[in-house]
PDB file of C-alpha atoms (C1' of nucleotides) in Angstrom:
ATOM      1  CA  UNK M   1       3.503  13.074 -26.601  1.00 66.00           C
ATOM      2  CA  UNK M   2       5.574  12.867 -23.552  1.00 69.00           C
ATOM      3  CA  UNK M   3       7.252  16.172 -22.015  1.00 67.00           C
ATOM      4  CA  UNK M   4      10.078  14.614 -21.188  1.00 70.00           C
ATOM      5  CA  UNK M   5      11.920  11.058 -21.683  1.00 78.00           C
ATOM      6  CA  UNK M   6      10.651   8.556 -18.973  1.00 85.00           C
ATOM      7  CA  UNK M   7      13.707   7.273 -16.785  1.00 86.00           C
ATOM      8  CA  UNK M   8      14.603   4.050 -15.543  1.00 91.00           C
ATOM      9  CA  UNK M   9      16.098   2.051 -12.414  1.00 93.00           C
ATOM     10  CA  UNK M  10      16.636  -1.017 -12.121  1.00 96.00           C
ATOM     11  CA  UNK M  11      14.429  -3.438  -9.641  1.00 97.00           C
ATOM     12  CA  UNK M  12      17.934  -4.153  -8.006  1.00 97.00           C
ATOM     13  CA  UNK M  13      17.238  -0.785  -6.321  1.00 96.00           C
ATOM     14  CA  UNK M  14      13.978  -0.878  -5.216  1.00 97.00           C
ATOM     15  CA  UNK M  15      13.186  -2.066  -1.500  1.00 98.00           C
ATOM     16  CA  UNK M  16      10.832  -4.917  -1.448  1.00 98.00           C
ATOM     17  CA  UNK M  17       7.992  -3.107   0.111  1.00 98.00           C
ATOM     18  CA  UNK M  18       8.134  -0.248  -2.219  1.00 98.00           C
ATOM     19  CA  UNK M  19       7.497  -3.076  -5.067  1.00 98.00           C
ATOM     20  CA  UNK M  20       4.675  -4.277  -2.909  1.00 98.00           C
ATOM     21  CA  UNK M  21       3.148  -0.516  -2.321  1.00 98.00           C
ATOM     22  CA  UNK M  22       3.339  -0.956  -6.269  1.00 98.00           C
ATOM     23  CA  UNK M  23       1.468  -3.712  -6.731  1.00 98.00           C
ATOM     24  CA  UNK M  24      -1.324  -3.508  -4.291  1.00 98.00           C
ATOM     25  CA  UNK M  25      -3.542  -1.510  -6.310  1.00 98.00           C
ATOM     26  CA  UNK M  26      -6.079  -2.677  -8.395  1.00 98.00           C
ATOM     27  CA  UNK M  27      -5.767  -0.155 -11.523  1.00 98.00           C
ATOM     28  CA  UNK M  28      -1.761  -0.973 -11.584  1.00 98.00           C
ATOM     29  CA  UNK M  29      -2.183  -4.544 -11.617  1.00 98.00           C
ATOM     30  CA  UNK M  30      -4.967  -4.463 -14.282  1.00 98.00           C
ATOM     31  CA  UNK M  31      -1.748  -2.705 -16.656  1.00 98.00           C
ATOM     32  CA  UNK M  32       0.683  -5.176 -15.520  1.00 98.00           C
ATOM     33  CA  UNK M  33      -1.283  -8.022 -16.271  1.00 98.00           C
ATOM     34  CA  UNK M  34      -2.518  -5.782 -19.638  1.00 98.00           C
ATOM     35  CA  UNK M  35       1.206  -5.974 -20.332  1.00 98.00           C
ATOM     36  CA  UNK M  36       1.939  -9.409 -19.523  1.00 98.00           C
ATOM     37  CA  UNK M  37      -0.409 -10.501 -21.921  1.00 97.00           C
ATOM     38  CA  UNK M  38       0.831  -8.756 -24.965  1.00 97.00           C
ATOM     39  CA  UNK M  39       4.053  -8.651 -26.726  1.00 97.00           C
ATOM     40  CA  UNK M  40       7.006  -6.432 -25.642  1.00 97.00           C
ATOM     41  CA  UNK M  41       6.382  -2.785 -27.089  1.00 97.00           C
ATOM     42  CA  UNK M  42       2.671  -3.703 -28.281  1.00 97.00           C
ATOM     43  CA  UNK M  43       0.811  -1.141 -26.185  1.00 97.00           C
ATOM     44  CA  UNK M  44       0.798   2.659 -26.108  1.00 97.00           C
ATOM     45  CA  UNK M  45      -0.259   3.996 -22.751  1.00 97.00           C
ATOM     46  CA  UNK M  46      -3.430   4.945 -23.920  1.00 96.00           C
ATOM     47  CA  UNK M  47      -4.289   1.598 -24.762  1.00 97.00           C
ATOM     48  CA  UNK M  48      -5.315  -0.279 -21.488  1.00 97.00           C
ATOM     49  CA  UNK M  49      -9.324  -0.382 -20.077  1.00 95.00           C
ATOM     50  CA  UNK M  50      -8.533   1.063 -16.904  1.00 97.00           C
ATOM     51  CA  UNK M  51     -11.573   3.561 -15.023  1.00 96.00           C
ATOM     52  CA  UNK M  52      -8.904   5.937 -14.700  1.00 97.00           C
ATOM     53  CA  UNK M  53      -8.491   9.580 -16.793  1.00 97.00           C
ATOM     54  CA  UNK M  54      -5.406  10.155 -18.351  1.00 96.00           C
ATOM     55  CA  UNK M  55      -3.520  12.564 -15.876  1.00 96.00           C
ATOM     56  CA  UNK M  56      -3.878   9.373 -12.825  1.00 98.00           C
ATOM     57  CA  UNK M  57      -2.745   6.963 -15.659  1.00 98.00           C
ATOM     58  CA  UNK M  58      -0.181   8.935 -16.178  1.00 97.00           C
ATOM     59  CA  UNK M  59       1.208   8.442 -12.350  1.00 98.00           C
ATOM     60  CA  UNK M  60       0.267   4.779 -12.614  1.00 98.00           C
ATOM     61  CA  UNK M  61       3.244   4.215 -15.009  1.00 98.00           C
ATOM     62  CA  UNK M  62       5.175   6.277 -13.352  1.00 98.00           C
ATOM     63  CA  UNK M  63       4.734   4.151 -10.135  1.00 98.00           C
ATOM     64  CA  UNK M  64       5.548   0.774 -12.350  1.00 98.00           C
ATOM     65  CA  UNK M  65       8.591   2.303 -13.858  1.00 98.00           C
ATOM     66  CA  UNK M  66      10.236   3.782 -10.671  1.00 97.00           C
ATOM     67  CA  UNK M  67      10.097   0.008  -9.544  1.00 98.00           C
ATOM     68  CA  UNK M  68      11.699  -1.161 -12.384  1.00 97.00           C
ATOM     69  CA  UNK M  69       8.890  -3.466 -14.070  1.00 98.00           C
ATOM     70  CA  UNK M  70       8.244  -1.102 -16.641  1.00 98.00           C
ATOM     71  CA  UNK M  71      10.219  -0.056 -19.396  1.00 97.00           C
ATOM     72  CA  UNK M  72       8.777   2.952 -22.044  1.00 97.00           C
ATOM     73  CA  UNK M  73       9.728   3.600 -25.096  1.00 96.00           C
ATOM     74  CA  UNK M  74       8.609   6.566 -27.277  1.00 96.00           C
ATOM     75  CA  UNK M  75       8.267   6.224 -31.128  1.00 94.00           C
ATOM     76  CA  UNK M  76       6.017   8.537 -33.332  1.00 93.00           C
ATOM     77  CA  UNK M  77       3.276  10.408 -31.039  1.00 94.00           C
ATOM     78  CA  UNK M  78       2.874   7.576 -28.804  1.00 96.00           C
ATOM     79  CA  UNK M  79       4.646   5.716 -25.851  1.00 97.00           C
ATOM     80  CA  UNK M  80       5.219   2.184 -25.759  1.00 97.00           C
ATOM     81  CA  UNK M  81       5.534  -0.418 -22.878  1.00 98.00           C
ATOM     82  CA  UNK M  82       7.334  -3.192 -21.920  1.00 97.00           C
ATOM     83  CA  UNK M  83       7.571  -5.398 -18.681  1.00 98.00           C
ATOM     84  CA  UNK M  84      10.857  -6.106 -17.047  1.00 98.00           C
ATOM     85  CA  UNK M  85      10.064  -9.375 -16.229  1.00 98.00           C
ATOM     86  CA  UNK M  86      13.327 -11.088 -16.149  1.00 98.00           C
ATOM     87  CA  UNK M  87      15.172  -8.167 -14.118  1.00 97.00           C
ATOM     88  CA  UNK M  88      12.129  -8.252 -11.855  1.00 98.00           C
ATOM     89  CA  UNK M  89      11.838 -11.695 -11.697  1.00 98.00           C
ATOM     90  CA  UNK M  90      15.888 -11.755 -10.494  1.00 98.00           C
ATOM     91  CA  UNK M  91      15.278  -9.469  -7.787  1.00 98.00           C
ATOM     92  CA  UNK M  92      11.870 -10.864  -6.669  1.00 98.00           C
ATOM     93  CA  UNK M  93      11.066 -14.534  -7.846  1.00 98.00           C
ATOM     94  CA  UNK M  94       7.736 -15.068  -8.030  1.00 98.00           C
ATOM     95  CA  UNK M  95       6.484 -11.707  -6.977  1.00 98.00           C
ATOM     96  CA  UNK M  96       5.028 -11.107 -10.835  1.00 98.00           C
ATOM     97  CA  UNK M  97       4.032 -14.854 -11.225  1.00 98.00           C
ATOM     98  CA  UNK M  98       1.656 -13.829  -8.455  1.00 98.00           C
ATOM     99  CA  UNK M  99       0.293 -10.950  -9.346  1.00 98.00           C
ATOM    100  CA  UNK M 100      -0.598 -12.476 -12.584  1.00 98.00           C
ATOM    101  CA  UNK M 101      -3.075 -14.700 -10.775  1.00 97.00           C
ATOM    102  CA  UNK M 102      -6.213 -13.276 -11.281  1.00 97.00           C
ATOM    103  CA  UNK M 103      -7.347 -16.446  -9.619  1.00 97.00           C
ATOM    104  CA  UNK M 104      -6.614 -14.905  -6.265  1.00 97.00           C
ATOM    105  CA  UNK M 105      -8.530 -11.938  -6.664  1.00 93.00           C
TER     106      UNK M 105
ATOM    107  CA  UNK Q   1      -5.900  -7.989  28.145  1.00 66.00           C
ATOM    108  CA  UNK Q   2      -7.627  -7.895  25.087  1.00 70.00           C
ATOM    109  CA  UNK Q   3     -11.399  -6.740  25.425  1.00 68.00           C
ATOM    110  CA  UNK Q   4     -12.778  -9.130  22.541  1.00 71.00           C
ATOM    111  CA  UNK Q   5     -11.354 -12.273  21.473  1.00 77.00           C
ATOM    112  CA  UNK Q   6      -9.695 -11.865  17.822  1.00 84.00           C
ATOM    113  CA  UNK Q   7     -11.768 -13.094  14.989  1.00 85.00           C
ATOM    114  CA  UNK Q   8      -9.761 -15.192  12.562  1.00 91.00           C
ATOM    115  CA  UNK Q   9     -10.029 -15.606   8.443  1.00 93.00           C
ATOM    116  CA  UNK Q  10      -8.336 -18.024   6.400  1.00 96.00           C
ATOM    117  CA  UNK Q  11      -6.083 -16.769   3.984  1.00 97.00           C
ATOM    118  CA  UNK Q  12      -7.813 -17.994   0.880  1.00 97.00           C
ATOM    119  CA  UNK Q  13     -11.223 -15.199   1.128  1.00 96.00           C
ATOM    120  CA  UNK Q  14      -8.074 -12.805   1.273  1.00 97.00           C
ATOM    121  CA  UNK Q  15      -7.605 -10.902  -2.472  1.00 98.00           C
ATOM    122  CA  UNK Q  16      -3.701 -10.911  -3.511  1.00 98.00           C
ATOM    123  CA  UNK Q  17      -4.078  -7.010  -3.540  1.00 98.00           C
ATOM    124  CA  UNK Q  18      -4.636  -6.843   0.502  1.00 98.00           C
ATOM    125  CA  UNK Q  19      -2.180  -9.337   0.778  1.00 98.00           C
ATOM    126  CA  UNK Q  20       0.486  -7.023  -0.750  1.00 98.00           C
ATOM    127  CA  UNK Q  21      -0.616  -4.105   1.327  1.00 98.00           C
ATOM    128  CA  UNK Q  22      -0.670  -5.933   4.065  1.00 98.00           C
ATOM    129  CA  UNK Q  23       3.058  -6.949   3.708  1.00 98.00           C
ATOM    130  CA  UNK Q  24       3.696  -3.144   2.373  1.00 98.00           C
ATOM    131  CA  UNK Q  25       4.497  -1.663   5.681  1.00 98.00           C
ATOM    132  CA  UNK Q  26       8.227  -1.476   7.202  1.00 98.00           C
ATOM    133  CA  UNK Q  27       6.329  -2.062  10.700  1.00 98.00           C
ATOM    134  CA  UNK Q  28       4.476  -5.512   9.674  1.00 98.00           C
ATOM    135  CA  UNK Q  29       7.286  -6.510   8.104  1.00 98.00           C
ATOM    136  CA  UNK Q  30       8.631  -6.484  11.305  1.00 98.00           C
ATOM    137  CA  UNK Q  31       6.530  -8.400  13.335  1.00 98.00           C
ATOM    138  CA  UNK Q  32       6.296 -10.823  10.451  1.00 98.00           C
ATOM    139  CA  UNK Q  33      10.175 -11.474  10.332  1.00 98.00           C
ATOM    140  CA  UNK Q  34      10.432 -11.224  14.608  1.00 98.00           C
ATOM    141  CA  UNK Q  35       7.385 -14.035  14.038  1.00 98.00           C
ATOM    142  CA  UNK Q  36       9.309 -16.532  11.772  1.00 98.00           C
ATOM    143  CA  UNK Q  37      12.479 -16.319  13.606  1.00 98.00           C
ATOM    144  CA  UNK Q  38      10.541 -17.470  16.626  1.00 97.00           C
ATOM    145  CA  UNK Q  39       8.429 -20.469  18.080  1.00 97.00           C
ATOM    146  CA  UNK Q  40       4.641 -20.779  17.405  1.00 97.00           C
ATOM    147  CA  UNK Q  41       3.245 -19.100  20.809  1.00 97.00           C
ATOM    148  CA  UNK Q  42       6.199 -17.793  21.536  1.00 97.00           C
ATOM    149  CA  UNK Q  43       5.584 -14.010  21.811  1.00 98.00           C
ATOM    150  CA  UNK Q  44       3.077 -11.757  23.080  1.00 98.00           C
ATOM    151  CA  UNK Q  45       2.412  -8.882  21.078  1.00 98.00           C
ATOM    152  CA  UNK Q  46       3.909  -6.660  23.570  1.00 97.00           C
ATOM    153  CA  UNK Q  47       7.453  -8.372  22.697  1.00 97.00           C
ATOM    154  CA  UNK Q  48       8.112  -6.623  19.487  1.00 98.00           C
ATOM    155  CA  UNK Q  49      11.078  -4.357  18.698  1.00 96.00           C
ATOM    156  CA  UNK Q  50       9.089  -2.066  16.755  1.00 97.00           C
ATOM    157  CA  UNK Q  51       8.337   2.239  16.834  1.00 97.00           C
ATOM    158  CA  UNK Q  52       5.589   2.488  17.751  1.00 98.00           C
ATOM    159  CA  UNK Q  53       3.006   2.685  20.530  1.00 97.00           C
ATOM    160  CA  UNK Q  54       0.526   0.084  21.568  1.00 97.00           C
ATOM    161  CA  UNK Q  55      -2.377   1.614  19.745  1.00 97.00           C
ATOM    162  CA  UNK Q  56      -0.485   1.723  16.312  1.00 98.00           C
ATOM    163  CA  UNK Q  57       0.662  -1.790  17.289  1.00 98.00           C
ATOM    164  CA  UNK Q  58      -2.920  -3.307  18.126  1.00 98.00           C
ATOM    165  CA  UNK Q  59      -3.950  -1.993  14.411  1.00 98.00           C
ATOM    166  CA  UNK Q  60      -0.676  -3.691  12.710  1.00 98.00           C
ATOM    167  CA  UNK Q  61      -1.487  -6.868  14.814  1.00 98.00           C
ATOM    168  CA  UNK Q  62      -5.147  -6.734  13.187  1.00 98.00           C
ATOM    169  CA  UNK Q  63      -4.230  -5.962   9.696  1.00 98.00           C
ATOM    170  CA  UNK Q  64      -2.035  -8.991   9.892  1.00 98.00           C
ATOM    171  CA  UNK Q  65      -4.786 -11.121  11.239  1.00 97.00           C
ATOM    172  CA  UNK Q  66      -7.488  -9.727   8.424  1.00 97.00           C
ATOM    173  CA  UNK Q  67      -5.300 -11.561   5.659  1.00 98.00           C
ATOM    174  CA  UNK Q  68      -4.942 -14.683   7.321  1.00 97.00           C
ATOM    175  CA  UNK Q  69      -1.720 -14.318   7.657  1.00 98.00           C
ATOM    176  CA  UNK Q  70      -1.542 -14.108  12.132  1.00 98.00           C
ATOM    177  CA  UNK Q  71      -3.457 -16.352  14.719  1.00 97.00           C
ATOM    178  CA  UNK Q  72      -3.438 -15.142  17.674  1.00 97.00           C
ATOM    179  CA  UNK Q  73      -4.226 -16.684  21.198  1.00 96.00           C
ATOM    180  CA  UNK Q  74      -5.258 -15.508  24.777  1.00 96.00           C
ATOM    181  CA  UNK Q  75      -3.211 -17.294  27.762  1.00 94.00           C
ATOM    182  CA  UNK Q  76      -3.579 -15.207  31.200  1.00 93.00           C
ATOM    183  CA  UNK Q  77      -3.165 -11.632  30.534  1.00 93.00           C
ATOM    184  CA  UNK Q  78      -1.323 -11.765  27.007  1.00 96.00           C
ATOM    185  CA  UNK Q  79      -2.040 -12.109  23.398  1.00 97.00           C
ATOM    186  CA  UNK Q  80       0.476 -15.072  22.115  1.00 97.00           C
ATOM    187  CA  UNK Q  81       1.096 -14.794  18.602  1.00 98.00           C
ATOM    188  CA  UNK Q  82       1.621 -17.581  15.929  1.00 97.00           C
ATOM    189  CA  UNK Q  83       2.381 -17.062  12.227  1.00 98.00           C
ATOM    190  CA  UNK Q  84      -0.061 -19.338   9.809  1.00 98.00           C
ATOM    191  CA  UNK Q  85       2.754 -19.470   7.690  1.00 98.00           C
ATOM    192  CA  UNK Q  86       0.989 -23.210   5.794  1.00 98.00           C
ATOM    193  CA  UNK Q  87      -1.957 -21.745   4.792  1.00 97.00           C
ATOM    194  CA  UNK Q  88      -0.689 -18.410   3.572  1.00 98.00           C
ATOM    195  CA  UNK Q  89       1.963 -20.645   1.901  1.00 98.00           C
ATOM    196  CA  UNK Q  90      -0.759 -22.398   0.142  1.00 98.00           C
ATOM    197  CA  UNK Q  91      -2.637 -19.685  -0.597  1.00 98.00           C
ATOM    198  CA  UNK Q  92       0.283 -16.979  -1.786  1.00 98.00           C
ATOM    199  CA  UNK Q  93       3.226 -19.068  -3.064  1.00 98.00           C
ATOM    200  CA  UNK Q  94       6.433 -17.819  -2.092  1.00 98.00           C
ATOM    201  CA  UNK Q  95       5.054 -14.331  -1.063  1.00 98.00           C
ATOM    202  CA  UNK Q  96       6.098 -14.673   2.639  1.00 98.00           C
ATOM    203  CA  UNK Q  97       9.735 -16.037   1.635  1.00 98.00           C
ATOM    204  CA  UNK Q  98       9.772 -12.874  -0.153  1.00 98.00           C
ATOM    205  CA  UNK Q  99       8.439 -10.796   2.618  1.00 98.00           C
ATOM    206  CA  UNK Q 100      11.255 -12.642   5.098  1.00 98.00           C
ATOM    207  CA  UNK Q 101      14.175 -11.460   2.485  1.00 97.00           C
ATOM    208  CA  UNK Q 102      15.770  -8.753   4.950  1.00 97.00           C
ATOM    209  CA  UNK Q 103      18.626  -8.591   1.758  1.00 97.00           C
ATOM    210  CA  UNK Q 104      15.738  -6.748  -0.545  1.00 97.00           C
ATOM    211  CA  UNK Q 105      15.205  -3.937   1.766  1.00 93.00           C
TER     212      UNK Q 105
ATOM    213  C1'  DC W   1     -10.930  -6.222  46.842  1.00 54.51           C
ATOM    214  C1'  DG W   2      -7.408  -3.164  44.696  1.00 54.51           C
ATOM    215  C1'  DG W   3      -3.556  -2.499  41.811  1.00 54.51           C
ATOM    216  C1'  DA W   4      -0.591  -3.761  38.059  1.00 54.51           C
ATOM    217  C1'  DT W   5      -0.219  -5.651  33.405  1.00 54.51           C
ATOM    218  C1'  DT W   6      -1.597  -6.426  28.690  1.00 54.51           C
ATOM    219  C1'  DG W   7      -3.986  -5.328  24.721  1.00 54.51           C
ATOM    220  C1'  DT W   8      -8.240  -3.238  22.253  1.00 54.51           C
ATOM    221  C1'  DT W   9     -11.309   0.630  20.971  1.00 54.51           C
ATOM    222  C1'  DC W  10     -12.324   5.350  20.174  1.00 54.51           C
ATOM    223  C1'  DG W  11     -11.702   9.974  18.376  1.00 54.51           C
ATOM    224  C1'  DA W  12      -8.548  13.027  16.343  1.00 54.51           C
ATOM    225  C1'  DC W  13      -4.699  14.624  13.754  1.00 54.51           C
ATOM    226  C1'  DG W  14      -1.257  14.954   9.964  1.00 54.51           C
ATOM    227  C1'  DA W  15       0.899  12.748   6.084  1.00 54.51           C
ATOM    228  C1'  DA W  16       0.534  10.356   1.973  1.00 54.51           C
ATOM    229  C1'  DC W  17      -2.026   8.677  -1.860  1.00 54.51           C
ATOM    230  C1'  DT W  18      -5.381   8.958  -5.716  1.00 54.51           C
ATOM    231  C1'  DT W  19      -7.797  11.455  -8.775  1.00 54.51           C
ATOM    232  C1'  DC W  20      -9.070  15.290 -11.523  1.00 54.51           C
ATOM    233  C1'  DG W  21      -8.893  19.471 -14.702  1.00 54.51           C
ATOM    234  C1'  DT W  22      -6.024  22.314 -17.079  1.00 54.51           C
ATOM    235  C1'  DA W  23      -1.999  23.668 -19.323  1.00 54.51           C
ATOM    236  C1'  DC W  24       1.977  22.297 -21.775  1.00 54.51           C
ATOM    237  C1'  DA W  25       5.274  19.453 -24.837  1.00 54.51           C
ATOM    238  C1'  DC W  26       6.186  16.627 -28.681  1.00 54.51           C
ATOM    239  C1'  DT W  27       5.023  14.159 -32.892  1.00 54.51           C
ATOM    240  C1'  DC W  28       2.527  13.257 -37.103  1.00 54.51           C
ATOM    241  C1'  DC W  29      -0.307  14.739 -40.994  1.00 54.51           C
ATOM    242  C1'  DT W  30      -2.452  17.924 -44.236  1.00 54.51           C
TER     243       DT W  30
ATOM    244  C1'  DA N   1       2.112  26.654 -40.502  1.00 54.51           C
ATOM    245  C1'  DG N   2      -1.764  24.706 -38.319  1.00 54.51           C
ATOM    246  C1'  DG N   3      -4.472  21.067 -36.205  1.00 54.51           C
ATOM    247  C1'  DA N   4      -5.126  16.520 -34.190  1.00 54.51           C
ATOM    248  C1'  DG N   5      -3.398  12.934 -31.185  1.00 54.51           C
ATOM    249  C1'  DT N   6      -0.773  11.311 -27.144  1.00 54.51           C
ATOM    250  C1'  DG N   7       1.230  11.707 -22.787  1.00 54.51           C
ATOM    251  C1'  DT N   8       3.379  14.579 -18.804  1.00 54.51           C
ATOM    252  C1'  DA N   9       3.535  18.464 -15.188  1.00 54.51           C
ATOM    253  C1'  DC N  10       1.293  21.109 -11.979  1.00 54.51           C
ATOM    254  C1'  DG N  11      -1.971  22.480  -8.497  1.00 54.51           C
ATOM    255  C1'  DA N  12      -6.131  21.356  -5.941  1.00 54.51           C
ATOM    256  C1'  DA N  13      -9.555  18.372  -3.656  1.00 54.51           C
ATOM    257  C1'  DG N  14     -11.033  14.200  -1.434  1.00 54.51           C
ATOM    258  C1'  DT N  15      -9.869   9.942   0.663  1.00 54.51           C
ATOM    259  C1'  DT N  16      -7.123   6.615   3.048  1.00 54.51           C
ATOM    260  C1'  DC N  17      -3.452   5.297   6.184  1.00 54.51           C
ATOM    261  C1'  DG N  18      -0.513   5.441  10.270  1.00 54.51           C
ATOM    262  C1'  DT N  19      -0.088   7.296  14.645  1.00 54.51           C
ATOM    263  C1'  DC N  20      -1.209   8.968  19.150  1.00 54.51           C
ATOM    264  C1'  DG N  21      -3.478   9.728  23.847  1.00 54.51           C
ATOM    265  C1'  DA N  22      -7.023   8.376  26.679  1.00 54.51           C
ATOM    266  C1'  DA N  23     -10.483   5.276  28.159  1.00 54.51           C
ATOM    267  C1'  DC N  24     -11.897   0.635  28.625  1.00 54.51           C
ATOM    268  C1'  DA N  25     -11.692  -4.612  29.228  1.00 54.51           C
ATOM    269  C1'  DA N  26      -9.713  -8.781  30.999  1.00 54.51           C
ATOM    270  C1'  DT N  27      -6.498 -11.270  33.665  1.00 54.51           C
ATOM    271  C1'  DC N  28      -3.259 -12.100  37.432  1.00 54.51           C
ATOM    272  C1'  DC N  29      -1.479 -11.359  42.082  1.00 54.51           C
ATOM    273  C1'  DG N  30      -0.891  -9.559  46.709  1.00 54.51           C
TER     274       DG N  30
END
DNA sequence: CGGATTGTTCGACGAACTTCGTACACTCCT
DNA sequence: AGGAGTGTACGAAGTTCGTCGAACAATCCG
């Protein structure tokens, strides 16, 4: 699995146009909406259908977590997800709501 | 001024995705707030407190435009500026409040 | 008309982003 | 111990983005 444990900041630190860098990307929203529609700790990283190989997957989640909507978790040989939803809903109502619209793709 | 008169779009044939990169940029984000603050028609592009040189300006002005979210008008020899703050309202719920939060920077 | 003002377009440059392949780290299973 | 499975780190390549200077267009004014 992972080399090293993944870290975490909160969304309170993140500038609002980093979290919309983060967002406006078509392969990173696919996984957040992915996550949103599964239960907390449900998917390994592996698991999405994104056209992406592993390495630039990789960075995706990297890019989600260092704006504090994702949270990983490793357990076994695998690392699990979570969305931060409430802490990234405090910092930025609606933001998520939004990009869970696929309606406004 | 201007050599061709800007061509408009409505917000809603703009994808959420190039709405958030749109909104992504320390310089639009700018002209966005500057916008608000201010009267519809009141400024001319040149009246923006912002880094860079007209060129770079003249792009930001037309990214802004491309998502619906700028009209723009010629009167003499300036380009008066309005923001179509309704329809992006309609369109991206609570995305510009968001984008006019100077406290999430 | 001629000059000043305002903003766009064009071509070019450097920085940043995205992706990839490969190598490595860690865990589980036999 | 050895092998399979999963994900990260690193370096390289290609693309996109932001910026600039210079040239051009359109308007106003003397």
């Amino acid at each position: 699995m992972a080399a090293s444990a993944p870290e975490h900041i909160h969304p309170r630190e993140v500038p609002l146009a980093t979290a919309l860098a983060a967002l406006a990307d078509p392969v990173r929203l696919t996984l957040v909406r992915e996550l949103a529609a599964a239960e907390d700790w449900e998917r390994p990283c592996g698991s999405f259908d994104v056209p992406v190989r592993k390495a630039a997957l990789s960075h995706h989640f990297a890019v989600l977590r260092q704006v504090g909507l994702l949270e990983q978790r490793d357990r076994g040989q695998r690392r699990y997800n979570r969305l931060r939803r409430p802490e990234f809903d405090e910092r930025f109502p609606g933001l998520l709501d939004l990009a869970l619209r696929t309606d406004l793709d």
